[in-house]
Amino acid sequence: MAERPGLEAYCRLLGGAVRSQLAYPASFGLQLVGQALAQGVDLLAILVLFGRVAAMGGFSRDEVLLIYGLASVGFGLADLAVGQLDQLPDLIRSGQLDAMLLRPLSVLGQLCAADLALRRLGRVVAGAVTLGYALLAVEITWTPARVALVIVSPLSAAVILGAIWVAAASVCFWVVDGRELANSVTYGSNEFTSYPITIFSDWVRRLLAFIVPGAFVAYYPVLGLLGKPDPLGLPAVLRWCAPLAAVTAATLVWRTGLRRYVGTGS
Amino acid sequence: MRPSPRSRAGSPAVETQDLRREFRRRRSDPVVAVDSVTLSIAPGEAVGFLGPNGAGKSTTIKMLTGILVPTAGHVRVCGLEPVRRRRELARRIGVVFGQRSHLWWDLPLVESFELLRAVHRVPAAVFADRLERHVELLDMAGFLRTPVRQLSLGQRMRGEVTAALLHDPELVVLDEPTIGLDLASKERLRGFLAGVNAERGVTLLLTTHDLPDVERLCRRLVVIDQGRVLVDGDLDTLRRRFGGARQLVVELVEPSAALDGLPGVLAVTVEAGGLRQRLAFSPSQTTAATLIADVARRVAVRDLTVTEPSIEDLVRTLYAS
């Protein structure tokens, strides 16, 4: 049995990645601001929309902002942790992936630690501000369970989105340049998870709930917070299983992909 | 418990039997990159692994280091099956790719070493000691704090080699380690690697197109072509048998017919309308000095050079035989 390397190695690699980025402070600063601005534009779109309509899929403006804020924080955190996976085709082409295979660590772990994209903090901060505002603005009957839900939800959202991205990035092991496909999933997921699923058509709702567990990112936690009924009538336990199921599925897809890469060397 | 390095000294460092690798292509027959490679390298050996581009060297190395699964055949490195025991193997081997970096581009060189220390979990005291020795032997003190992206190729290669050795591997695989280096850098690196092999007993497997690399470092030569081992043997023996020809290149004052018939000369090539002639000669039958004297007696010589047989020449002779 191979040794389990301690967390230390990964933490060190992360530290190295952070120091690498700070080697270019101006570029870092600009990207940080850019990410926050991009998130702000999305927010503006929601506000403009609600200038015209009073409710969206049965949700008020502030309730949608709650979904949106939660999804944004989740998206930002996931982006922070695994966003660099979209460089996988480059890493394969440049041979950096081979270099990772030559180290006594997990390849996925190294990839996550290879680049903690701190510039993406801009998105997390913008999302957190929105979330904070929305939590104060909507009416929530606070119970201990709901407090726990508010704390756990952003992390669970990040885990689900991260898992979706890992699975999407794994496509690059099969398709040499699968980046476009992977990007449409990762950035597309930002759009899909930011709104109540009731605004989508029936088949998209089911897709979000069952195939790509996007509905569990922000929509279901907000249903729980607001005490609204579930339009799909799913058992509540599913909500808790979603992150676990997503991680399990993503790990499986990733492993299969990596095995294929080692098998084909393409 | 992991056995300490060297404790498996009994098993070969590298052992392959009919190792084969095909690459599937869409709608056509698979390409056979490695056809059948059978090889055994004992701990402490230094082996030059040669062959023309596309002969299957890199593919073989990928299979040895656990980056690529063989299509068929048997492979053990340090007694381990490379792909299945990839992480364990990674602790026991070091790999240097001449055209790829294992260092952190934007960080000072020494920080890459620190990161690799954590990755391989080398105790701090042992690490400090080893690093100090490498810094001294490879003269790295002057650029240890320089970001890797600002290093010259020669400096970076010294860093790469150090990076591959800091966890004290049993086997080091080097793929074109001297490619692109100037003569002084090449020589320094060769000297260092020779010491690593001789003093620390580290097994070396080296691919190169540079014959002096092999001459300086390897007592044994394995030549592969079209995915098969063509020759496997002691370097001196191989040179005596196949690659003895050195070449005397003479620039003449006036054009002359081919300088045929000189003792010990195997072949004459005429260039520049007879102004330049290349005389391949066998060192066992004549010396460069005698041959020069012979030539000077027949024609007026403006300039001359003696060239050693290149690895390509040796390899070409090996194919022809």
Coordinates of C-alpha atoms in Angstrom, one line a residue:
Chain A
M1 CA 0.0 0.0 0.0
A2 CA 1.4 3.4 -1.0
E3 CA 1.9 5.9 1.8
R4 CA -0.7 8.6 2.3
P5 CA 1.3 11.7 2.1
G6 CA 0.3 14.2 4.8
L7 CA -1.7 17.3 4.0
E8 CA 1.6 19.2 4.4
A9 CA 2.7 18.5 0.9
Y10 CA -0.5 19.9 -0.6
C11 CA -0.5 22.9 1.6
R12 CA 3.1 23.7 0.6
L13 CA 2.2 23.4 -3.0
L14 CA -0.7 25.7 -2.4
G15 CA 1.6 28.2 -0.7
G16 CA 3.9 28.0 -3.7
A17 CA 1.1 28.7 -6.1
V18 CA 0.0 31.7 -4.1
R19 CA 3.6 33.1 -4.0
S20 CA 3.8 32.5 -7.8
Q21 CA 0.8 34.7 -8.4
L22 CA 2.0 37.4 -6.2
A23 CA 5.1 37.6 -8.4
Y24 CA 2.8 39.6 -10.7
P25 CA 1.0 42.0 -8.3
A26 CA -0.4 44.4 -10.8
S27 CA -1.9 41.7 -13.0
F28 CA -3.3 40.0 -9.8
G29 CA -4.9 43.2 -8.6
L30 CA -6.6 43.9 -11.9
Q31 CA -8.0 40.4 -12.2
L32 CA -9.3 40.6 -8.7
V33 CA -11.2 43.8 -9.5
G34 CA -12.3 42.4 -12.9
Q35 CA -13.9 39.3 -11.3
A36 CA -15.8 41.4 -8.8
L37 CA -17.1 43.8 -11.6
A38 CA -18.2 40.8 -13.7
Q39 CA -20.3 39.6 -10.8
G40 CA -21.6 43.1 -10.3
V41 CA -22.9 43.2 -13.9
D42 CA -24.9 40.0 -13.4
L43 CA -26.4 41.5 -10.3
L44 CA -27.4 44.6 -12.2
A45 CA -29.2 42.4 -14.7
I46 CA -31.3 40.9 -11.9
L47 CA -32.1 44.3 -10.5
V48 CA -33.1 45.7 -13.9
L49 CA -35.3 42.7 -14.5
F50 CA -37.1 43.2 -11.3
G51 CA -37.7 46.8 -12.2
R52 CA -40.2 45.4 -14.7
V53 CA -41.6 42.3 -13.0
A54 CA -42.7 41.7 -9.4
A55 CA -41.8 38.0 -9.1
M56 CA -39.8 35.4 -11.0
G57 CA -41.0 31.8 -10.8
G58 CA -42.8 32.6 -7.6
F59 CA -39.8 34.3 -6.0
S60 CA -39.6 38.0 -5.1
R61 CA -36.5 40.1 -6.0
D62 CA -34.8 39.6 -2.7
E63 CA -35.5 35.9 -2.7
V64 CA -33.9 35.6 -6.1
L65 CA -31.0 37.6 -4.8
L66 CA -30.7 35.1 -2.0
I67 CA -30.4 32.2 -4.6
Y68 CA -28.1 34.3 -6.7
G69 CA -25.8 35.2 -3.7
L70 CA -25.6 31.7 -2.5
A71 CA -24.8 30.4 -6.0
S72 CA -22.2 33.1 -6.5
V73 CA -20.4 32.3 -3.3
G74 CA -20.5 28.6 -4.2
F75 CA -19.3 29.3 -7.7
G76 CA -16.5 31.6 -6.4
L77 CA -15.3 29.0 -3.9
A78 CA -15.4 26.2 -6.4
D79 CA -13.6 28.4 -8.9
L80 CA -11.0 29.1 -6.3
A81 CA -10.4 25.4 -5.6
V82 CA -10.7 23.7 -9.0
G83 CA -11.1 26.5 -11.5
Q84 CA -7.6 25.9 -12.9
L85 CA -8.8 22.5 -14.1
D86 CA -9.8 24.3 -17.3
Q87 CA -6.0 24.4 -18.1
L88 CA -6.0 20.6 -18.3
P89 CA -5.6 20.6 -22.1
D90 CA -2.5 22.9 -21.8
L91 CA -1.1 20.7 -19.0
I92 CA -1.5 17.6 -21.2
R93 CA 0.1 19.3 -24.2
S94 CA 3.0 20.8 -22.3
G95 CA 3.8 17.6 -20.4
Q96 CA 3.1 19.2 -17.0
L97 CA 0.6 16.5 -16.4
D98 CA 3.3 13.9 -16.9
A99 CA 5.5 15.8 -14.4
M100 CA 2.6 15.5 -11.9
L101 CA 2.4 11.8 -12.5
L102 CA 6.0 11.6 -11.5
R103 CA 5.4 12.9 -8.0
P104 CA 4.2 10.7 -5.2
L105 CA 0.9 12.6 -4.8
S106 CA -2.6 12.4 -6.2
V107 CA -2.8 14.2 -9.6
L108 CA -6.2 15.8 -8.8
G109 CA -4.8 17.0 -5.5
Q110 CA -1.8 18.5 -7.2
L111 CA -3.9 20.2 -9.8
C112 CA -6.1 21.8 -7.2
A113 CA -3.0 22.8 -5.2
A114 CA -1.2 24.0 -8.3
D115 CA -3.1 27.2 -8.6
L116 CA -5.3 28.7 -5.9
A117 CA -6.6 31.4 -8.1
L118 CA -6.9 34.1 -5.4
R119 CA -8.0 36.6 -8.0
R120 CA -11.3 34.7 -7.9
L121 CA -11.8 36.0 -4.4
G122 CA -13.4 39.0 -6.1
R123 CA -16.4 36.8 -7.0
V124 CA -16.6 35.3 -3.6
V125 CA -16.7 38.7 -2.0
A126 CA -19.3 40.1 -4.4
G127 CA -21.4 37.0 -3.8
A128 CA -21.1 37.2 0.0
V129 CA -22.2 40.8 0.0
T130 CA -25.3 40.0 -2.1
L131 CA -26.0 37.0 0.1
G132 CA -25.6 39.1 3.3
Y133 CA -28.0 41.7 2.0
A134 CA -30.6 39.2 0.8
L135 CA -30.5 37.3 4.2
L136 CA -31.4 40.6 5.9
A137 CA -34.0 41.6 3.4
V138 CA -36.1 38.4 3.1
E139 CA -38.3 37.2 5.9
I140 CA -36.9 34.0 7.4
T141 CA -38.2 32.4 10.5
W142 CA -34.9 31.5 12.1
T143 CA -34.5 28.1 13.7
P144 CA -31.2 26.4 14.7
A145 CA -31.6 24.1 11.6
R146 CA -31.9 27.1 9.3
V147 CA -28.9 28.8 10.9
A148 CA -26.9 25.6 10.2
L149 CA -28.3 25.6 6.7
V150 CA -27.0 29.1 6.0
I151 CA -23.6 28.1 7.2
V152 CA -23.4 24.8 5.3
S153 CA -25.1 25.9 2.1
P154 CA -22.2 27.9 0.6
L155 CA -19.8 25.1 1.2
S156 CA -22.2 22.5 -0.1
A157 CA -22.8 24.7 -3.2
A158 CA -19.0 24.9 -3.8
V159 CA -18.6 21.1 -3.4
I160 CA -21.4 20.4 -5.9
L161 CA -20.1 22.9 -8.4
G162 CA -16.5 21.8 -7.9
A163 CA -17.6 18.2 -8.5
I164 CA -19.5 19.2 -11.7
W165 CA -16.3 20.9 -12.9
V166 CA -14.0 18.1 -12.2
A167 CA -16.3 15.8 -14.2
A168 CA -16.5 18.3 -17.0
A169 CA -12.8 18.9 -17.1
S170 CA -12.3 15.1 -17.3
V171 CA -13.8 15.3 -20.8
C172 CA -10.4 16.6 -21.9
F173 CA -9.0 13.1 -21.3
W174 CA -11.3 11.9 -24.1
V175 CA -11.5 14.9 -26.4
V176 CA -8.2 16.5 -27.0
D177 CA -9.6 20.0 -26.9
G178 CA -12.6 19.6 -24.7
R179 CA -12.1 23.0 -23.2
E180 CA -15.1 24.6 -24.8
L181 CA -17.4 21.8 -23.7
A182 CA -16.0 22.0 -20.2
N183 CA -16.3 25.8 -20.1
S184 CA -19.9 25.7 -21.2
V185 CA -20.6 23.4 -18.2
T186 CA -18.6 25.5 -15.7
Y187 CA -19.8 28.9 -16.7
G188 CA -23.2 27.7 -17.8
S189 CA -23.6 26.3 -14.3
N190 CA -23.3 29.8 -12.9
E191 CA -26.3 30.9 -14.9
F192 CA -28.4 27.9 -14.2
T193 CA -27.8 27.8 -10.5
S194 CA -28.5 31.5 -9.9
Y195 CA -32.2 31.5 -10.5
P196 CA -35.2 29.6 -9.1
I197 CA -35.6 26.4 -11.2
T198 CA -39.2 27.2 -11.6
I199 CA -38.4 29.7 -14.3
F200 CA -37.0 26.9 -16.5
S201 CA -39.1 24.5 -18.5
D202 CA -40.0 21.2 -17.1
W203 CA -37.2 19.1 -18.6
V204 CA -34.5 21.6 -17.6
R205 CA -35.8 21.4 -14.0
R206 CA -35.5 17.7 -14.0
L207 CA -32.0 17.8 -15.6
L208 CA -30.9 20.3 -13.0
A209 CA -32.3 18.2 -10.2
F210 CA -31.3 14.7 -11.2
I211 CA -28.5 14.7 -13.9
V212 CA -26.5 17.7 -13.1
P213 CA -27.3 18.5 -9.5
G214 CA -27.4 22.2 -10.1
A215 CA -30.7 22.7 -8.3
F216 CA -29.1 21.6 -5.1
V217 CA -26.5 24.3 -5.3
A218 CA -28.7 27.2 -4.2
Y219 CA -32.3 26.6 -5.1
Y220 CA -33.1 23.8 -2.6
P221 CA -31.2 25.4 0.3
V222 CA -33.2 28.6 -0.3
L223 CA -36.4 26.6 -0.4
G224 CA -35.4 25.3 3.0
L225 CA -34.6 28.7 4.4
L226 CA -37.8 30.2 3.2
G227 CA -40.0 27.2 4.0
K228 CA -41.3 26.9 0.5
P229 CA -42.6 23.6 -0.9
D230 CA -40.6 21.7 -3.5
P231 CA -42.2 21.9 -6.9
L232 CA -40.7 18.5 -7.8
G233 CA -41.7 16.9 -4.5
L234 CA -38.3 15.3 -3.8
P235 CA -37.7 13.7 -0.4
A236 CA -35.7 16.1 1.8
V237 CA -32.9 13.6 2.4
L238 CA -31.9 13.9 -1.3
R239 CA -30.8 17.5 -0.5
W240 CA -28.2 16.3 1.9
C241 CA -27.0 13.5 -0.3
A242 CA -26.5 15.7 -3.3
P243 CA -22.9 16.9 -2.5
L244 CA -21.8 13.4 -1.6
A245 CA -23.3 11.9 -4.7
A246 CA -21.7 14.7 -6.9
V247 CA -18.2 14.1 -5.4
T248 CA -18.5 10.3 -5.8
A249 CA -19.6 10.6 -9.4
A250 CA -16.9 13.2 -10.2
T251 CA -14.1 11.2 -8.6
L252 CA -15.2 8.2 -10.6
V253 CA -15.2 10.1 -13.9
W254 CA -11.9 11.7 -13.1
R255 CA -10.2 8.4 -12.3
T256 CA -11.6 6.8 -15.4
G257 CA -10.3 9.7 -17.4
L258 CA -6.9 9.7 -15.9
R259 CA -6.6 5.9 -16.4
R260 CA -7.5 6.5 -20.0
Y261 CA -4.8 9.1 -20.3
V262 CA -2.2 6.8 -18.8
G263 CA -3.6 4.1 -21.1
T264 CA -3.4 6.1 -24.3
G265 CA -0.8 8.7 -23.6
S266 CA -2.6 11.1 -26.0
Chain B
M1 CA 6.3 0.2 6.1
R2 CA 8.3 1.1 3.1
P3 CA 11.6 -0.7 2.7
S4 CA 14.4 1.8 2.9
P5 CA 15.9 2.7 -0.5
R6 CA 18.8 0.3 -1.4
S7 CA 17.3 -2.5 0.6
R8 CA 16.0 -4.2 -2.6
A9 CA 19.4 -4.1 -4.1
G10 CA 19.0 -7.7 -5.0
S11 CA 16.3 -7.1 -7.6
P12 CA 17.2 -5.3 -10.9
A13 CA 16.7 -1.6 -11.1
V14 CA 14.9 -2.1 -14.4
E15 CA 13.5 -5.3 -15.8
T16 CA 11.4 -5.6 -18.9
Q17 CA 10.3 -8.6 -20.9
D18 CA 8.8 -8.3 -24.4
L19 CA 7.6 -4.8 -23.5
R20 CA 5.2 -3.5 -26.1
R21 CA 3.2 -0.4 -26.7
E22 CA 0.8 0.3 -29.5
F23 CA -1.0 3.5 -30.1
R24 CA -4.5 3.2 -31.6
R25 CA -5.4 5.5 -34.4
R26 CA -8.8 6.3 -35.7
R27 CA -9.8 4.2 -38.7
S28 CA -6.3 2.8 -39.4
D29 CA -4.0 0.2 -38.0
P30 CA -2.4 0.9 -34.7
V31 CA 1.1 2.3 -34.6
V32 CA 3.6 0.1 -32.8
A33 CA 5.9 2.5 -30.9
V34 CA 7.6 -0.1 -28.8
D35 CA 7.5 -3.6 -30.3
S36 CA 9.4 -5.8 -28.0
V37 CA 11.9 -4.5 -25.5
T38 CA 13.7 -6.9 -23.2
L39 CA 16.1 -5.3 -20.8
S40 CA 17.6 -5.8 -17.4
I41 CA 19.6 -3.1 -15.6
A42 CA 21.3 -4.0 -12.4
P43 CA 21.5 -1.5 -9.5
G44 CA 24.4 0.9 -9.8
E45 CA 24.7 0.5 -13.6
A46 CA 24.9 3.5 -16.0
V47 CA 23.2 2.8 -19.2
G48 CA 23.1 4.9 -22.4
F49 CA 19.7 4.4 -24.1
L50 CA 20.0 5.4 -27.7
G51 CA 18.1 5.3 -30.9
P52 CA 16.9 7.6 -33.7
N53 CA 13.9 9.9 -33.2
G54 CA 10.8 7.8 -33.1
A55 CA 12.6 4.6 -32.1
G56 CA 10.6 4.3 -29.0
K57 CA 12.9 5.7 -26.4
S58 CA 10.4 8.1 -24.9
T59 CA 7.6 5.7 -24.9
T60 CA 9.7 3.1 -23.2
I61 CA 10.7 5.7 -20.5
K62 CA 7.1 6.6 -20.0
M63 CA 6.3 2.9 -19.4
L64 CA 9.2 2.6 -17.0
T65 CA 8.2 5.7 -15.0
G66 CA 4.5 4.8 -14.7
I67 CA 3.1 7.5 -17.0
L68 CA 2.0 5.0 -19.6
V69 CA 0.5 1.5 -19.4
P70 CA 2.2 -1.1 -21.6
T71 CA 0.0 -2.8 -24.2
A72 CA 1.7 -6.1 -23.4
G73 CA 4.8 -7.5 -21.7
H74 CA 6.3 -7.3 -18.3
V75 CA 7.9 -4.3 -16.6
R76 CA 9.3 -3.9 -13.1
V77 CA 11.2 -0.9 -11.9
C78 CA 12.8 -1.1 -8.4
G79 CA 10.8 -4.3 -8.1
L80 CA 7.5 -2.4 -8.6
E81 CA 4.9 -2.4 -11.4
P82 CA 5.2 1.2 -12.5
V83 CA 1.6 2.3 -13.2
R84 CA -0.1 0.4 -10.4
R85 CA 2.5 1.5 -7.8
R86 CA 3.0 4.9 -9.4
R87 CA 3.3 6.9 -6.1
E88 CA 5.5 4.5 -4.4
L89 CA 7.8 4.3 -7.4
A90 CA 7.9 8.1 -7.6
R91 CA 9.6 8.2 -4.2
R92 CA 12.3 5.8 -5.4
I93 CA 13.1 7.2 -8.8
G94 CA 14.1 10.6 -10.2
V95 CA 13.3 11.8 -13.7
V96 CA 14.9 14.6 -15.7
F97 CA 13.4 15.7 -19.0
G98 CA 15.7 18.0 -20.9
Q99 CA 12.8 19.8 -22.6
R100 CA 10.4 20.0 -19.7
S101 CA 10.6 21.6 -16.4
H102 CA 9.8 20.1 -13.0
L103 CA 10.5 23.4 -11.3
W104 CA 8.1 26.2 -10.3
W105 CA 8.6 28.8 -13.0
D106 CA 7.8 32.0 -11.0
L107 CA 9.5 31.0 -7.7
P108 CA 13.1 31.3 -6.7
L109 CA 15.0 28.0 -7.5
V110 CA 15.5 27.2 -3.8
E111 CA 11.7 27.3 -3.2
S112 CA 11.2 24.5 -5.8
F113 CA 13.6 22.4 -3.8
E114 CA 11.7 23.2 -0.6
L115 CA 8.4 22.2 -2.2
L116 CA 9.9 18.9 -3.4
R117 CA 11.2 18.3 0.0
A118 CA 7.7 18.5 1.4
V119 CA 6.3 16.4 -1.5
H120 CA 8.9 13.6 -0.9
R121 CA 8.8 14.2 2.9
V122 CA 12.6 14.4 3.2
P123 CA 13.6 15.2 6.8
A124 CA 14.7 18.8 7.1
A125 CA 18.2 18.1 8.4
V126 CA 18.9 15.4 5.7
F127 CA 17.5 17.8 3.1
A128 CA 19.7 20.7 4.2
D129 CA 22.7 18.5 4.0
R130 CA 21.9 17.2 0.5
L131 CA 21.0 20.5 -0.8
E132 CA 24.2 22.0 0.4
R133 CA 26.2 19.3 -1.3
H134 CA 24.4 19.8 -4.6
V135 CA 24.7 23.6 -4.4
E136 CA 28.5 23.2 -3.9
L137 CA 29.0 20.5 -6.6
L138 CA 26.9 22.2 -9.2
D139 CA 27.9 25.7 -8.3
M140 CA 24.4 27.0 -7.7
A141 CA 25.0 29.4 -4.9
G142 CA 24.9 32.4 -7.2
F143 CA 21.3 31.8 -8.5
L144 CA 19.6 29.9 -5.8
R145 CA 17.4 32.9 -5.0
T146 CA 16.6 33.7 -8.7
P147 CA 13.2 32.9 -10.1
V148 CA 13.5 29.9 -12.4
R149 CA 12.1 31.7 -15.4
Q150 CA 15.1 34.0 -15.3
L151 CA 17.7 31.2 -15.2
S152 CA 19.8 30.3 -18.2
L153 CA 19.3 26.9 -19.6
G154 CA 22.5 25.6 -18.1
Q155 CA 21.5 26.9 -14.6
R156 CA 18.0 25.5 -14.9
M157 CA 19.3 22.1 -15.9
R158 CA 21.5 22.0 -12.8
G159 CA 18.3 22.8 -10.9
E160 CA 16.3 20.1 -12.6
V161 CA 19.0 17.5 -11.9
T162 CA 19.1 18.6 -8.3
A163 CA 15.3 18.4 -8.1
A164 CA 15.4 14.8 -9.3
L165 CA 18.0 13.8 -6.8
L166 CA 16.9 15.5 -3.5
H167 CA 14.9 12.5 -2.4
D168 CA 17.9 10.2 -2.9
P169 CA 16.4 8.0 -5.6
E170 CA 17.8 4.6 -6.5
L171 CA 17.3 5.1 -10.2
V172 CA 17.5 8.3 -12.2
V173 CA 16.1 8.5 -15.7
L174 CA 17.4 11.3 -17.8
D175 CA 15.9 12.2 -21.1
E176 CA 18.3 14.3 -23.2
P177 CA 19.7 16.1 -20.1
T178 CA 22.4 18.0 -22.0
I179 CA 20.3 19.1 -25.0
G180 CA 20.9 22.8 -25.8
L181 CA 23.7 23.2 -23.3
D182 CA 27.0 24.8 -24.1
L183 CA 30.2 22.7 -23.8
A184 CA 31.2 23.9 -20.3
S185 CA 27.7 23.3 -18.9
K186 CA 27.5 19.8 -20.5
E187 CA 30.9 18.9 -19.0
R188 CA 29.9 20.1 -15.6
L189 CA 26.7 18.1 -15.6
R190 CA 28.4 15.0 -16.9
G191 CA 31.0 15.2 -14.2
F192 CA 28.4 15.6 -11.6
L193 CA 26.3 12.7 -12.8
A194 CA 29.3 10.4 -13.1
G195 CA 30.0 11.2 -9.4
V196 CA 26.3 10.4 -8.5
N197 CA 26.6 7.1 -10.2
A198 CA 30.1 6.1 -8.9
E199 CA 29.9 7.5 -5.3
R200 CA 26.3 7.1 -4.4
G201 CA 25.6 4.0 -6.5
V202 CA 22.6 5.6 -8.2
T203 CA 21.5 3.7 -11.3
L204 CA 21.5 5.9 -14.4
L205 CA 19.4 5.5 -17.5
L206 CA 20.2 8.2 -20.0
T207 CA 18.9 9.0 -23.5
T208 CA 21.0 11.3 -25.5
H209 CA 22.1 12.2 -29.0
D210 CA 25.4 13.3 -27.6
L211 CA 28.1 10.6 -27.8
P212 CA 30.4 12.4 -25.2
D213 CA 27.5 12.1 -22.7
V214 CA 27.6 8.3 -23.2
E215 CA 31.4 8.1 -23.2
R216 CA 31.7 10.0 -20.0
L217 CA 28.9 8.4 -18.1
C218 CA 27.9 5.0 -19.5
R219 CA 29.7 1.7 -19.6
R220 CA 26.8 0.1 -21.3
L221 CA 24.9 1.0 -24.4
V222 CA 21.4 -0.1 -25.4
V223 CA 20.4 0.9 -28.9
I224 CA 16.8 0.6 -30.0
D225 CA 15.3 1.0 -33.4
Q226 CA 11.7 0.6 -34.5
G227 CA 10.8 -0.5 -31.0
R228 CA 13.3 -3.3 -30.7
V229 CA 16.6 -3.6 -28.9
L230 CA 19.2 -3.6 -31.7
V231 CA 22.3 -3.8 -29.7
D232 CA 22.9 -4.2 -25.9
G233 CA 26.4 -4.3 -24.7
D234 CA 29.6 -2.8 -23.3
L235 CA 30.4 0.5 -24.9
D236 CA 34.1 -0.2 -25.6
T237 CA 33.3 -3.5 -27.2
L238 CA 30.7 -1.9 -29.4
R239 CA 33.0 0.8 -30.6
R240 CA 35.7 -1.6 -31.4
R241 CA 33.3 -3.8 -33.3
F242 CA 31.2 -1.2 -35.1
G243 CA 32.0 2.4 -34.6
G244 CA 35.8 2.7 -34.8
A245 CA 35.8 5.1 -37.7
R246 CA 37.2 8.6 -36.9
Q247 CA 37.3 11.2 -39.6
L248 CA 40.1 13.4 -40.9
V249 CA 38.7 16.4 -42.8
V250 CA 41.3 18.1 -44.9
E251 CA 41.0 21.5 -46.7
L252 CA 43.3 21.5 -49.7
V253 CA 45.1 24.4 -51.3
E254 CA 44.2 23.1 -54.8
P255 CA 41.5 20.7 -55.9
S256 CA 42.7 17.1 -56.0
A257 CA 41.3 13.8 -57.0
A258 CA 40.0 11.6 -54.2
L259 CA 42.9 10.7 -51.9
D260 CA 42.5 6.9 -52.3
G261 CA 44.8 4.2 -51.2
L262 CA 46.1 5.6 -47.9
P263 CA 46.8 2.9 -45.3
G264 CA 44.0 2.5 -42.7
V265 CA 41.5 4.7 -44.6
L266 CA 38.1 3.1 -44.9
A267 CA 36.3 5.6 -47.1
V268 CA 36.9 8.9 -48.8
T269 CA 34.3 11.6 -49.5
V270 CA 35.1 14.4 -51.8
E271 CA 33.4 17.8 -51.3
A272 CA 33.8 21.3 -52.8
G273 CA 35.1 20.0 -56.1
G274 CA 38.0 18.3 -54.5
L275 CA 39.0 21.1 -52.2
R276 CA 37.6 19.4 -49.1
Q277 CA 37.9 15.6 -48.5
R278 CA 36.7 13.5 -45.6
L279 CA 38.8 10.4 -44.8
A280 CA 37.2 7.9 -42.5
F281 CA 39.9 5.9 -40.8
S282 CA 40.1 3.1 -38.3
P283 CA 42.1 4.1 -35.2
S284 CA 43.2 0.5 -34.8
Q285 CA 45.0 0.5 -38.2
T286 CA 46.5 4.0 -38.2
T287 CA 46.8 7.1 -36.1
A288 CA 45.6 10.6 -36.9
A289 CA 49.3 11.8 -36.9
T290 CA 50.4 9.1 -39.4
L291 CA 47.5 9.8 -41.7
I292 CA 48.0 13.5 -41.7
A293 CA 51.7 13.0 -42.6
D294 CA 50.5 10.6 -45.4
V295 CA 48.1 13.2 -46.8
A296 CA 50.7 16.0 -46.5
R297 CA 53.1 14.0 -48.6
R298 CA 50.6 13.8 -51.5
V299 CA 48.9 17.3 -51.5
A300 CA 49.3 20.7 -50.0
V301 CA 47.0 21.0 -46.9
R302 CA 45.5 24.4 -45.9
D303 CA 43.6 23.3 -42.8
L304 CA 42.5 20.1 -41.1
T305 CA 40.3 18.7 -38.4
V306 CA 39.8 15.3 -36.8
T307 CA 36.3 14.4 -35.8
E308 CA 35.2 11.7 -33.5
P309 CA 32.5 9.3 -34.7
S310 CA 29.2 10.9 -33.8
I311 CA 26.6 8.8 -32.0
E312 CA 24.6 8.9 -35.2
D313 CA 27.5 7.4 -37.1
L314 CA 27.9 4.7 -34.6
V315 CA 24.2 4.0 -34.6
R316 CA 24.1 4.0 -38.4
T317 CA 27.0 1.5 -38.5
L318 CA 25.1 -0.6 -36.0
Y319 CA 22.0 -0.6 -38.2
A320 CA 24.0 -1.5 -41.3
S321 CA 25.6 -4.4 -39.6

